[in-house]
Amino acid sequence: MRSIDTEDERIASLLVADDAELPFEGTRDLEVRLRDGRCFVLTVHTLEALEERLGGAPSFVATRLVVVRRMSDGALLHAVRSALDQGVERFGTLQAPIEE
């Protein structure tokens, strides 16, 4: 996991699961910890990954779909901010609080 500096007052931390030893298949999981204490995991897909999953099918159906044009820190941050603006609960999976 690596961290992205967000400079967003709503976000306590943004972590990206991008293990260099695993093959990149067009998706990344993000852990978004909010300053209000909630934590969400979002799975982000590239357009190319969705096209590959479509194959020859006429449609693709998925819940909690987050798409970026390319997998860059800027695009990931834009996606997270957009999800927050629209209600992150619609796009991410709420995680149980971590007992410290």
GROMACS .gro file of C-alpha atoms in nm, residues 2-99:
model
   98
    2ARG     CA    1   0.116   0.348  -0.072
    3SER     CA    2  -0.026   0.682   0.029
    4ILE     CA    3  -0.141   0.973  -0.188
    5ASP     CA    4  -0.128   1.323  -0.043
    6THR     CA    5  -0.478   1.458  -0.096
    7GLU     CA    6  -0.474   1.810   0.052
    8ASP     CA    7  -0.849   1.757   0.102
    9GLU     CA    8  -0.998   1.853   0.438
   10ARG     CA    9  -1.244   1.561   0.425
   11ILE     CA   10  -0.978   1.292   0.378
   12ALA     CA   11  -0.752   1.175   0.661
   13SER     CA   12  -0.563   0.933   0.434
   14LEU     CA   13  -0.583   0.775   0.091
   15LEU     CA   14  -0.403   0.446   0.039
   16VAL     CA   15  -0.357   0.265  -0.293
   17ALA     CA   16  -0.309  -0.111  -0.315
   18ASP     CA   17  -0.058  -0.141  -0.597
   19ASP     CA   18   0.177  -0.428  -0.533
   20ALA     CA   19   0.451  -0.409  -0.797
   21GLU     CA   20   0.492  -0.787  -0.785
   22LEU     CA   21   0.134  -0.850  -0.899
   23PRO     CA   22   0.028  -0.807  -1.262
   24PHE     CA   23  -0.168  -0.490  -1.336
   25GLU     CA   24  -0.512  -0.583  -1.470
   26GLY     CA   25  -0.665  -0.237  -1.495
   27THR     CA   26  -0.804  -0.210  -1.142
   28ARG     CA   27  -0.684  -0.073  -0.810
   29ASP     CA   28  -0.835  -0.085  -0.463
   30LEU     CA   29  -0.829   0.237  -0.263
   31GLU     CA   30  -0.872   0.276   0.111
   32VAL     CA   31  -1.021   0.615   0.193
   33ARG     CA   32  -1.013   0.716   0.559
   34LEU     CA   33  -1.228   1.016   0.628
   35ARG     CA   34  -1.170   1.271   0.903
   36ASP     CA   35  -1.509   1.180   1.050
   37GLY     CA   36  -1.367   0.833   1.133
   38ARG     CA   37  -1.532   0.632   0.856
   39CYS     CA   38  -1.328   0.422   0.616
   40PHE     CA   39  -1.433   0.309   0.268
   41VAL     CA   40  -1.275   0.082   0.008
   42LEU     CA   41  -1.330   0.174  -0.357
   43THR     CA   42  -1.231  -0.036  -0.656
   44VAL     CA   43  -1.129   0.178  -0.952
   45HIS     CA   44  -1.128   0.047  -1.311
   46THR     CA   45  -0.965   0.189  -1.622
   47LEU     CA   46  -1.163   0.226  -1.943
   48GLU     CA   47  -0.940  -0.037  -2.104
   49ALA     CA   48  -1.017  -0.285  -1.825
   50LEU     CA   49  -1.389  -0.235  -1.875
   51GLU     CA   50  -1.357  -0.278  -2.251
   52GLU     CA   51  -1.168  -0.603  -2.193
   53ARG     CA   52  -1.434  -0.728  -1.951
   54LEU     CA   53  -1.704  -0.642  -2.203
   55GLY     CA   54  -1.537  -0.850  -2.470
   56GLY     CA   55  -1.803  -0.901  -2.735
   57ALA     CA   56  -2.093  -0.859  -2.492
   58PRO     CA   57  -2.341  -0.578  -2.554
   59SER     CA   58  -2.340  -0.467  -2.188
   60PHE     CA   59  -2.154  -0.472  -1.856
   61VAL     CA   60  -2.337  -0.446  -1.525
   62ALA     CA   61  -2.164  -0.368  -1.198
   63THR     CA   62  -2.243  -0.209  -0.865
   64ARG     CA   63  -2.025   0.059  -0.713
   65LEU     CA   64  -1.849   0.127  -1.042
   66VAL     CA   65  -1.571   0.389  -1.040
   67VAL     CA   66  -1.391   0.452  -1.372
   68VAL     CA   67  -1.078   0.650  -1.455
   69ARG     CA   68  -0.940   0.730  -1.799
   70ARG     CA   69  -0.593   0.618  -1.685
   71MET     CA   70  -0.449   0.493  -1.360
   72SER     CA   71  -0.266   0.798  -1.226
   73ASP     CA   72  -0.258   0.959  -0.882
   74GLY     CA   73  -0.439   1.262  -1.020
   75ALA     CA   74  -0.717   1.051  -1.170
   76LEU     CA   75  -0.751   0.845  -0.850
   77LEU     CA   76  -0.776   1.159  -0.638
   78HIS     CA   77  -1.032   1.308  -0.879
   79ALA     CA   78  -1.240   0.988  -0.855
   80VAL     CA   79  -1.229   0.989  -0.474
   81ARG     CA   80  -1.324   1.357  -0.454
   82SER     CA   81  -1.610   1.299  -0.700
   83ALA     CA   82  -1.732   1.004  -0.493
   84LEU     CA   83  -1.722   1.217  -0.178
   85ASP     CA   84  -1.913   1.497  -0.351
   86GLN     CA   85  -2.185   1.254  -0.464
   87GLY     CA   86  -2.201   1.045  -0.145
   88VAL     CA   87  -1.917   0.799  -0.105
   89GLU     CA   88  -2.159   0.540   0.034
   90ARG     CA   89  -2.287   0.491  -0.322
   91PHE     CA   90  -1.944   0.396  -0.455
   92GLY     CA   91  -1.740   0.248  -0.170
   93THR     CA   92  -1.776  -0.028   0.085
   94LEU     CA   93  -1.782   0.088   0.445
   95GLN     CA   94  -1.518  -0.086   0.657
   96ALA     CA   95  -1.549  -0.183   1.021
   97PRO     CA   96  -1.367   0.054   1.257
   98ILE     CA   97  -1.016  -0.051   1.351
   99GLU     CA   98  -0.973  -0.114   1.722
   0.00000   0.00000   0.00000
